[in-house]
Short mmCIF file of C-alpha atoms and ligand atoms in Angstrom, two decimals:
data_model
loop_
_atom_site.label_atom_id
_atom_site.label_comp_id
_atom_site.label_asym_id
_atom_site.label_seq_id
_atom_site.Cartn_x
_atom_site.Cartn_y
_atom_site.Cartn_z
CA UNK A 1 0.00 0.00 0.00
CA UNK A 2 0.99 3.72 -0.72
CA UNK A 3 2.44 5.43 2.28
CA UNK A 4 1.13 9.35 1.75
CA UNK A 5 2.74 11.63 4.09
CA UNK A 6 -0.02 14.11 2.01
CA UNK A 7 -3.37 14.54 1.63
CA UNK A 8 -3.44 14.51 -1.98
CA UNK A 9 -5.39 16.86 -4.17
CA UNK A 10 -4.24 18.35 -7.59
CA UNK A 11 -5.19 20.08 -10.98
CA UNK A 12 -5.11 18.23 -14.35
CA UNK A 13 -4.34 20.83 -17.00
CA UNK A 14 -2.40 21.53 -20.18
CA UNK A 15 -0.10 24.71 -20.57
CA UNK A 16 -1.17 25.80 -17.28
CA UNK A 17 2.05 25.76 -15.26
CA UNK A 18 2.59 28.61 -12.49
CA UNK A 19 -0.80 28.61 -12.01
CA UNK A 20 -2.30 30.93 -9.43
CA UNK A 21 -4.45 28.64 -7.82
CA UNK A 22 -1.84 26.29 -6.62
CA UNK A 23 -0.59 29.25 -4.09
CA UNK A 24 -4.25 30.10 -2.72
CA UNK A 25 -4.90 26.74 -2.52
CA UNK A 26 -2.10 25.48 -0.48
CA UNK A 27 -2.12 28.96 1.52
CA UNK A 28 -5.62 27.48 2.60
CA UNK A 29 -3.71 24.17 3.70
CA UNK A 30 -1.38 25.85 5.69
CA UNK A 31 -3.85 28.56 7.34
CA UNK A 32 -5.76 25.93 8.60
CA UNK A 33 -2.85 23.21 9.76
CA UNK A 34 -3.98 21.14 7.03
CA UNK A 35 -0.98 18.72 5.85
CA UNK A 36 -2.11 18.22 2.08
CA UNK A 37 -0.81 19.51 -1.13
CA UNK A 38 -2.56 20.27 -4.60
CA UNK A 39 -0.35 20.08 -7.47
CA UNK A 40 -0.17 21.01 -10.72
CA UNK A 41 -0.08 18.20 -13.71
CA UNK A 42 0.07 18.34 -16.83
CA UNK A 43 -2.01 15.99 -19.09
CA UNK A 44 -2.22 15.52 -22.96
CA UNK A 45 -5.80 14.69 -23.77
CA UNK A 46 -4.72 11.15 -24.84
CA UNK A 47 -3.69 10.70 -21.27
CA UNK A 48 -6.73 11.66 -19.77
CA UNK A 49 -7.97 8.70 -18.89
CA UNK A 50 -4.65 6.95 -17.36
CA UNK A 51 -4.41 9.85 -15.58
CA UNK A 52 -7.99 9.53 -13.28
CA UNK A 53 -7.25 5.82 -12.88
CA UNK A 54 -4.05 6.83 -11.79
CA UNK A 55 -5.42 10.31 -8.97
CA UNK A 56 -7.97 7.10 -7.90
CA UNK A 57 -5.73 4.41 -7.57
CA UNK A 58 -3.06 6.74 -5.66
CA UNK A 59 -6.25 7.94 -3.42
CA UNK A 60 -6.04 11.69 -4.58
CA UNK A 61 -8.81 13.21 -2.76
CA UNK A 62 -10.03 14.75 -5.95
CA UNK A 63 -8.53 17.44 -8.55
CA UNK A 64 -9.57 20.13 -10.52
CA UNK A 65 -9.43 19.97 -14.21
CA UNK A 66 -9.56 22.49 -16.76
CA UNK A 67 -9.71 22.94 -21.02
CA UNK A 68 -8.96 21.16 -22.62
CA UNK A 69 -10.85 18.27 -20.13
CA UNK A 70 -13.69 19.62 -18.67
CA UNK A 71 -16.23 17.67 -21.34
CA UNK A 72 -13.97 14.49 -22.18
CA UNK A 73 -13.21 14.00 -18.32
CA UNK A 74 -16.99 12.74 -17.70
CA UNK A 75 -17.14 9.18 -18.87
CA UNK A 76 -13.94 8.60 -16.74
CA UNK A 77 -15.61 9.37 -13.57
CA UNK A 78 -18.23 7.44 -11.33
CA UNK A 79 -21.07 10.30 -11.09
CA UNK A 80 -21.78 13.81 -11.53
CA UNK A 81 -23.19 16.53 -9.35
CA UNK A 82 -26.36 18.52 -10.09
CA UNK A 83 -24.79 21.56 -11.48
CA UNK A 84 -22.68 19.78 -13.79
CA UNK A 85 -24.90 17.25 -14.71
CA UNK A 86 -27.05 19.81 -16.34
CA UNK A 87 -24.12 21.92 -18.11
CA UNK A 88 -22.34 18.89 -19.09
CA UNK A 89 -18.77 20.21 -17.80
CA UNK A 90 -16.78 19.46 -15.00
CA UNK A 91 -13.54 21.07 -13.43
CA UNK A 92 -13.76 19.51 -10.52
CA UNK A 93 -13.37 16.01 -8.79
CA UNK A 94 -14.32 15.00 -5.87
CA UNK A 95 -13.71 11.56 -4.29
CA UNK A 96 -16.45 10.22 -1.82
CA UNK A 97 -16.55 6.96 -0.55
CA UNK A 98 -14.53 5.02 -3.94
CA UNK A 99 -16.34 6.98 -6.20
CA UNK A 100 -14.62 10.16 -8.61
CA UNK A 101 -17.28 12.41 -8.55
CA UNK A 102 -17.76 14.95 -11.13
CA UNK A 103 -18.92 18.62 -9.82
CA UNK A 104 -18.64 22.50 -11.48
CA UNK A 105 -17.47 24.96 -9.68
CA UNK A 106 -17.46 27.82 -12.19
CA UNK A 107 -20.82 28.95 -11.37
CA UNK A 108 -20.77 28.01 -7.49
CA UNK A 109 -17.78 30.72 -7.40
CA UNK A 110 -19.56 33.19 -9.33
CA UNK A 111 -23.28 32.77 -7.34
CA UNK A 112 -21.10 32.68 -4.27
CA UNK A 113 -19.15 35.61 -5.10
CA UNK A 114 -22.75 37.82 -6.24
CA UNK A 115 -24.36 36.51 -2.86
CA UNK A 116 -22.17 39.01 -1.12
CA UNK A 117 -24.46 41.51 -2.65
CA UNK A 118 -27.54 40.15 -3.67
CA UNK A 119 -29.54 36.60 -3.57
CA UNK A 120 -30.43 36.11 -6.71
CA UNK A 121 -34.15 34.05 -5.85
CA UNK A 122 -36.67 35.96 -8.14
CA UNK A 123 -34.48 38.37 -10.01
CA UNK A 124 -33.64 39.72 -13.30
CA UNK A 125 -30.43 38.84 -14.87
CA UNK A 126 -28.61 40.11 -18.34
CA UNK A 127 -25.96 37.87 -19.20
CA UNK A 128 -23.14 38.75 -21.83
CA UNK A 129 -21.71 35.89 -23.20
CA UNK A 130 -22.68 32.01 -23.99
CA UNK A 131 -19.24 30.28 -23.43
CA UNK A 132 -18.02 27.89 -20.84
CA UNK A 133 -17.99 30.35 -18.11
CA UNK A 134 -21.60 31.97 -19.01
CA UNK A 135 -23.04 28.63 -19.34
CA UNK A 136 -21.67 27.92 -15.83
CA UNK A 137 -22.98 31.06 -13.84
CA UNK A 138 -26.42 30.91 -16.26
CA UNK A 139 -27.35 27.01 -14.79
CA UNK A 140 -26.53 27.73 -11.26
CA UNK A 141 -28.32 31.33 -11.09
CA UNK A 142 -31.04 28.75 -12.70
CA UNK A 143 -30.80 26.53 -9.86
CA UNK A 144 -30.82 29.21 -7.03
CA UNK A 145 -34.19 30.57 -8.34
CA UNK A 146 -33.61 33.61 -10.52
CA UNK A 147 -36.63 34.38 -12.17
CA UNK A 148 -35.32 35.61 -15.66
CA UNK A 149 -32.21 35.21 -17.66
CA UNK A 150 -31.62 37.37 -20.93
CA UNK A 151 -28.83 36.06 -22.51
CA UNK A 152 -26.92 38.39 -25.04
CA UNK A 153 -24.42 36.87 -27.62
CA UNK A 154 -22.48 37.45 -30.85
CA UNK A 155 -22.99 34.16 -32.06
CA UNK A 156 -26.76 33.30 -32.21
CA UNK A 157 -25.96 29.15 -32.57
CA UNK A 158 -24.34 29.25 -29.45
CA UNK A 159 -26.59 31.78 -27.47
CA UNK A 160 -29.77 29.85 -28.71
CA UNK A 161 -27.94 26.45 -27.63
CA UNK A 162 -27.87 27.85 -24.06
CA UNK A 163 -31.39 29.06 -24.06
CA UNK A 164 -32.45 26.28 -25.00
CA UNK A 165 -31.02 24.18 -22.04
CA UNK A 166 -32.16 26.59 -19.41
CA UNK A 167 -35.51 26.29 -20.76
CA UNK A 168 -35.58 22.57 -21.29
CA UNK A 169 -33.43 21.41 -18.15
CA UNK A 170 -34.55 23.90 -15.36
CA UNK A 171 -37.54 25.56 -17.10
CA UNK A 172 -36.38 29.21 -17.21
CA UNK A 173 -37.88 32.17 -18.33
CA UNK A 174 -35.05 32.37 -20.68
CA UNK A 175 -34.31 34.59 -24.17
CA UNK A 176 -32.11 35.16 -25.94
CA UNK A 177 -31.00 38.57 -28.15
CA UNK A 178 -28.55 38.78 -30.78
CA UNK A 179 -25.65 40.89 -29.74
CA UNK A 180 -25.07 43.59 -32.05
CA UNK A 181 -24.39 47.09 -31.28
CA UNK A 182 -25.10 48.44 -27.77
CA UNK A 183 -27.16 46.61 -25.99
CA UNK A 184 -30.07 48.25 -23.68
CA UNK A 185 -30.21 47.02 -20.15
CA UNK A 186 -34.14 46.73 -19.55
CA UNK A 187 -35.23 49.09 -16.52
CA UNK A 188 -36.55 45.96 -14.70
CA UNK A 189 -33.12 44.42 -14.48
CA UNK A 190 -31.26 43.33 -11.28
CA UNK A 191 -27.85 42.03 -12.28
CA UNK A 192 -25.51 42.51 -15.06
CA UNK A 193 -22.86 40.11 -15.97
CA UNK A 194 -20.11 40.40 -18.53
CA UNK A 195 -19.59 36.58 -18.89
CA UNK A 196 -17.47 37.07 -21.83
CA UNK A 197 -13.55 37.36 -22.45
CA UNK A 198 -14.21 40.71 -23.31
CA UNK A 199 -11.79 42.85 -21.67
CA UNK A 200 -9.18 39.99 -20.48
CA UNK A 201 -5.90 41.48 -20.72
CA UNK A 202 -7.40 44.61 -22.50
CA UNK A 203 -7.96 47.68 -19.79
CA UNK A 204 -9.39 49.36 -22.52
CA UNK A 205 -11.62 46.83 -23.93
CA UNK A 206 -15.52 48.53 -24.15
CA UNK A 207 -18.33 45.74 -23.47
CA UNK A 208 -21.26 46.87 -26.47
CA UNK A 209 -23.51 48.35 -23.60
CA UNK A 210 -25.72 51.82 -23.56
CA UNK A 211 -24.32 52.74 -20.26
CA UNK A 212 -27.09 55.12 -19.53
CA UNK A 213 -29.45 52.42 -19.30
CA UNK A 214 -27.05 50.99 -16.09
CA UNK A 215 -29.96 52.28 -13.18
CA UNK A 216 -27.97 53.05 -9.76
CA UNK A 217 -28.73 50.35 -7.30
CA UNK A 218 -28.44 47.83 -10.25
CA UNK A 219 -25.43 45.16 -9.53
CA UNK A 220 -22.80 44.55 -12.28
CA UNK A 221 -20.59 41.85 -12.29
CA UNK A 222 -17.24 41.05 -14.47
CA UNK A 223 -15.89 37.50 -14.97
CA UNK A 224 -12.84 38.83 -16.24
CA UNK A 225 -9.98 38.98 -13.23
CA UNK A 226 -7.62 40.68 -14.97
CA UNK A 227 -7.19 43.49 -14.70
CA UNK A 228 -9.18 43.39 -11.54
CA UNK A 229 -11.25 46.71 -12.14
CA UNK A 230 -12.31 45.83 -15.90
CA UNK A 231 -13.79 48.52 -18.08
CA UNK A 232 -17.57 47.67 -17.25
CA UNK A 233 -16.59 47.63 -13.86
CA UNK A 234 -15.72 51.26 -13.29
CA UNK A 235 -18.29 52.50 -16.22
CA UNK A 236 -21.15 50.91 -13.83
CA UNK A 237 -19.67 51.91 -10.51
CA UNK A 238 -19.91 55.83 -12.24
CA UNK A 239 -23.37 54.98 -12.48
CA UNK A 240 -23.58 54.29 -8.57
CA UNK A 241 -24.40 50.29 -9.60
CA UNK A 242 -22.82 47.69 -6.92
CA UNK A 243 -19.69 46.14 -9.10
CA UNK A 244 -18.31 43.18 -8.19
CA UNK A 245 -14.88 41.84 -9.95
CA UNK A 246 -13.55 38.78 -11.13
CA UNK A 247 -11.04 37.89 -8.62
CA UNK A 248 -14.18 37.19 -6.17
CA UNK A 249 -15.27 34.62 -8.59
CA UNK A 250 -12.25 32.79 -8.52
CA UNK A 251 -11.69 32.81 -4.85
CA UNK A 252 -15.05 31.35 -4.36
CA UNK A 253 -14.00 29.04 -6.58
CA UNK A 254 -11.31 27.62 -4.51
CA UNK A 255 -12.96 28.11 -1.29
CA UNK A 256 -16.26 25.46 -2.84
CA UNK A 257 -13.42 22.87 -4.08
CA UNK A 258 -11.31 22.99 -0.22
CA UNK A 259 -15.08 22.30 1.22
CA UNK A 260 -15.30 19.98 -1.58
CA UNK A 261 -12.43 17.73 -0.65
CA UNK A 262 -11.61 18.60 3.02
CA UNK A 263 -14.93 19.34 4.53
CA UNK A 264 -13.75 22.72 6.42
CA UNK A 265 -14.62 25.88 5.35
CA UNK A 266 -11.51 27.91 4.69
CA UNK A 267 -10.42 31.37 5.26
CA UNK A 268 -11.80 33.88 1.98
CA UNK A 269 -9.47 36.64 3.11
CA UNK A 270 -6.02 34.13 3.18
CA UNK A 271 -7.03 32.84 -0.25
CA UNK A 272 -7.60 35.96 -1.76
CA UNK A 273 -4.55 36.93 -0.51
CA UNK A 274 -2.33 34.39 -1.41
CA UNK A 275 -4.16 34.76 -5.10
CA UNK A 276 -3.70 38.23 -5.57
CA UNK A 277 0.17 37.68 -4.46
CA UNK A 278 0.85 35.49 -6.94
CA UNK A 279 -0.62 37.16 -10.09
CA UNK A 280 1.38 40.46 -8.76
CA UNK A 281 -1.93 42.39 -8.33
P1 LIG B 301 -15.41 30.89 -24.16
O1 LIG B 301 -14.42 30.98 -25.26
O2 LIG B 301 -16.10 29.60 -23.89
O3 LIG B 301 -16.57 31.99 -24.43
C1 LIG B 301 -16.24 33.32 -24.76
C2 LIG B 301 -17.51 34.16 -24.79
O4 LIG B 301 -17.13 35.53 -25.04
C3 LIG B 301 -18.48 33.78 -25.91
O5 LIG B 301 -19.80 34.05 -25.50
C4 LIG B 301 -18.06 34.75 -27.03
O6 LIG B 301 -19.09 35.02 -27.95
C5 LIG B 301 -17.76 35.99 -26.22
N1 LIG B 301 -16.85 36.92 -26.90
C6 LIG B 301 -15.50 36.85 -26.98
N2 LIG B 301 -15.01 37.89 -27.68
C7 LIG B 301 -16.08 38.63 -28.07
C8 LIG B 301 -16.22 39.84 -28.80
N3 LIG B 301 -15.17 40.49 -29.28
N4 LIG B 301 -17.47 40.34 -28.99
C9 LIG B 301 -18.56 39.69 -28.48
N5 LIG B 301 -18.48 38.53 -27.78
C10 LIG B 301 -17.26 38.02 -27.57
O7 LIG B 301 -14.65 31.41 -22.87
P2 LIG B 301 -15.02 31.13 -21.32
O8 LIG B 301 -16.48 31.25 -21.18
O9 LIG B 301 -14.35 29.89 -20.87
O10 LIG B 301 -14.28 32.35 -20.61
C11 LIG B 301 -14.81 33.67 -20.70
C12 LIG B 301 -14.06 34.55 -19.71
O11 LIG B 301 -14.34 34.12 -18.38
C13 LIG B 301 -12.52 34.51 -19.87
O12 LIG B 301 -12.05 35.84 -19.78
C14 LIG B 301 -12.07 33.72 -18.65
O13 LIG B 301 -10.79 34.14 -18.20
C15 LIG B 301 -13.13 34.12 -17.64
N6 LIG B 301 -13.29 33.16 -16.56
C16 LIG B 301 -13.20 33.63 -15.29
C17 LIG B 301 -13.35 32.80 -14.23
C18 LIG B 301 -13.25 33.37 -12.85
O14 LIG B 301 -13.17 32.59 -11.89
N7 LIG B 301 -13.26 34.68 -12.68
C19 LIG B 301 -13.62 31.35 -14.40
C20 LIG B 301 -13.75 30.94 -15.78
C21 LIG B 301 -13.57 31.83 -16.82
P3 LIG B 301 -19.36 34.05 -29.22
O15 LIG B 301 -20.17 32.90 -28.69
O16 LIG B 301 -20.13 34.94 -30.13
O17 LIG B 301 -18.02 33.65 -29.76
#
């Protein structure tokens, strides 16, 4: 039998070396006296599969995994979790009892991340964007109860696509519109989400949005983390709406996966910190 001095938990990636979320999540570890480590691997997607026999038969505690894997990691694994059932992505493992399960923390980070200024039961959203990351925060605002999701996308296939699941899977009052030129935020709206790439890397990067339509009191909310303060972010706060960045998103991220695999509830303010350290921000 393997003799682990560790805890074992890791991320199964490709091209993602030095990244941040090995720091916050071991400066979680040590905050709490937690001897474990999460390390980084990387994995060719013809090695997928060797490599979740392998985290199981070395009794990883689970791992995160991210693109290319989150789709073609499913059939390897023993179950799925709500969340990612319905969105059909996973990027992160969880081992209970013998069994690899498959959960999504994309969207718990996000809804976690907007609780801090609003619960979302019965509201409004507009959602930019019908990628990975939108489809992630769209299903689990689904699942805590928002009333009404207006997605807005470039690409109509893939907007409609995502419509069509929130509809069919959790019966949303869902629509779609067809992003093209600046988009008017209905008066009725609660939240605003850039869930595109828009802006990553690109301070000056303008989201296609009538900003005078932004109401004060209305929350904003960027899934872009860097920079930190995006674009949208300090257009809306002008406008006196709540903005809430990126970064949050991610920390929340790592805070669901540590509950995930260790049961405790770790310290937000020590993971942010260790996060924000190592991307230099
Ligand atoms: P995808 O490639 O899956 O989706 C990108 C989305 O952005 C699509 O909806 C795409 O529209 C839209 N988009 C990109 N460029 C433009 C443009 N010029 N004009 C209009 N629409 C555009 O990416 P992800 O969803 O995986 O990631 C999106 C962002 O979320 C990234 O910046 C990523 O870093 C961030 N992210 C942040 C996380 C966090 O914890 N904070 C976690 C995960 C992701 P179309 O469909 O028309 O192509």
């Amino acid at each position: 039998m393997a003799d682990f001095l560790h805890e074992l938990v890791g991320s199964i990636s490709q091209g993602a070396s030095g990244n941040p979320t090995v720091a916050m999540i071991e400066a979680a570890f040590a905050h709490h006296g937690l001897h474990w480590r999460y390390i980084n691997m990387e994995v060719i997607p013809e090695d997928l599969g060797a490599a979740v026999r392998g985290a199981k038969a070395m009794g990883f505690r689970g791992f995160n995994c991210s693109l290319p894997h989150k789709v073609t990691v499913i059939p390897h694994l023993d179950g799925l979790g709500e969340s990612a059932a319905v969105m059909g992505a996973v990027n992160c493992v969880v081992r209970r009892g013998n069994k690899l399960i498959g959960e999504n923390t994309d969207g718990k980070g996000f809804l976690k991340s907007l609780q801090t200024a609003i619960d979302p039961r019965g509201k409004s959203v507009v959602l930019f964007g019908a990628g990975g990351a939108a489809r992630a925060i769209a299903v689990e605002l689904g699942l805590a109860g928002t009333k009404r999701i207006t997605i807005v996308n470039r690409s109509e296939a893939r907007g409609s696509e995502l419509v069509g699941l929130l509809r069919d899977k959790l019966k949303l009052d869902a629509e779609l519109v067809v992003w093209n030129g600046d988009f008017s935020v209905p008066a009725s709206t609660d939240v605003v989400i850039n869930g595109t790439s828009i802006g990553l890397y690109a301070p000056e990067a303008r989201l296609a949005l009538d900003l005078d339509s932004l109401k004060p009191g209305m929350i904003t909310a960027d899934v872009v983390f860097s920079p930190v303060r995006t674009r949208f972010l300090d257009d809306s706060a002008a406008r006196r709406c709540t903005a809430i960045d990126g970064l949050g998103m991610l920390v929340n991220q790592g805070i669901v996966g540590v509950q995930f695999w260790t049961g405790i509830n770790p310290d937000a303010a020590v993971m942010r910190a260790a996060l924000e350290k190592a991307m230099g921000v």
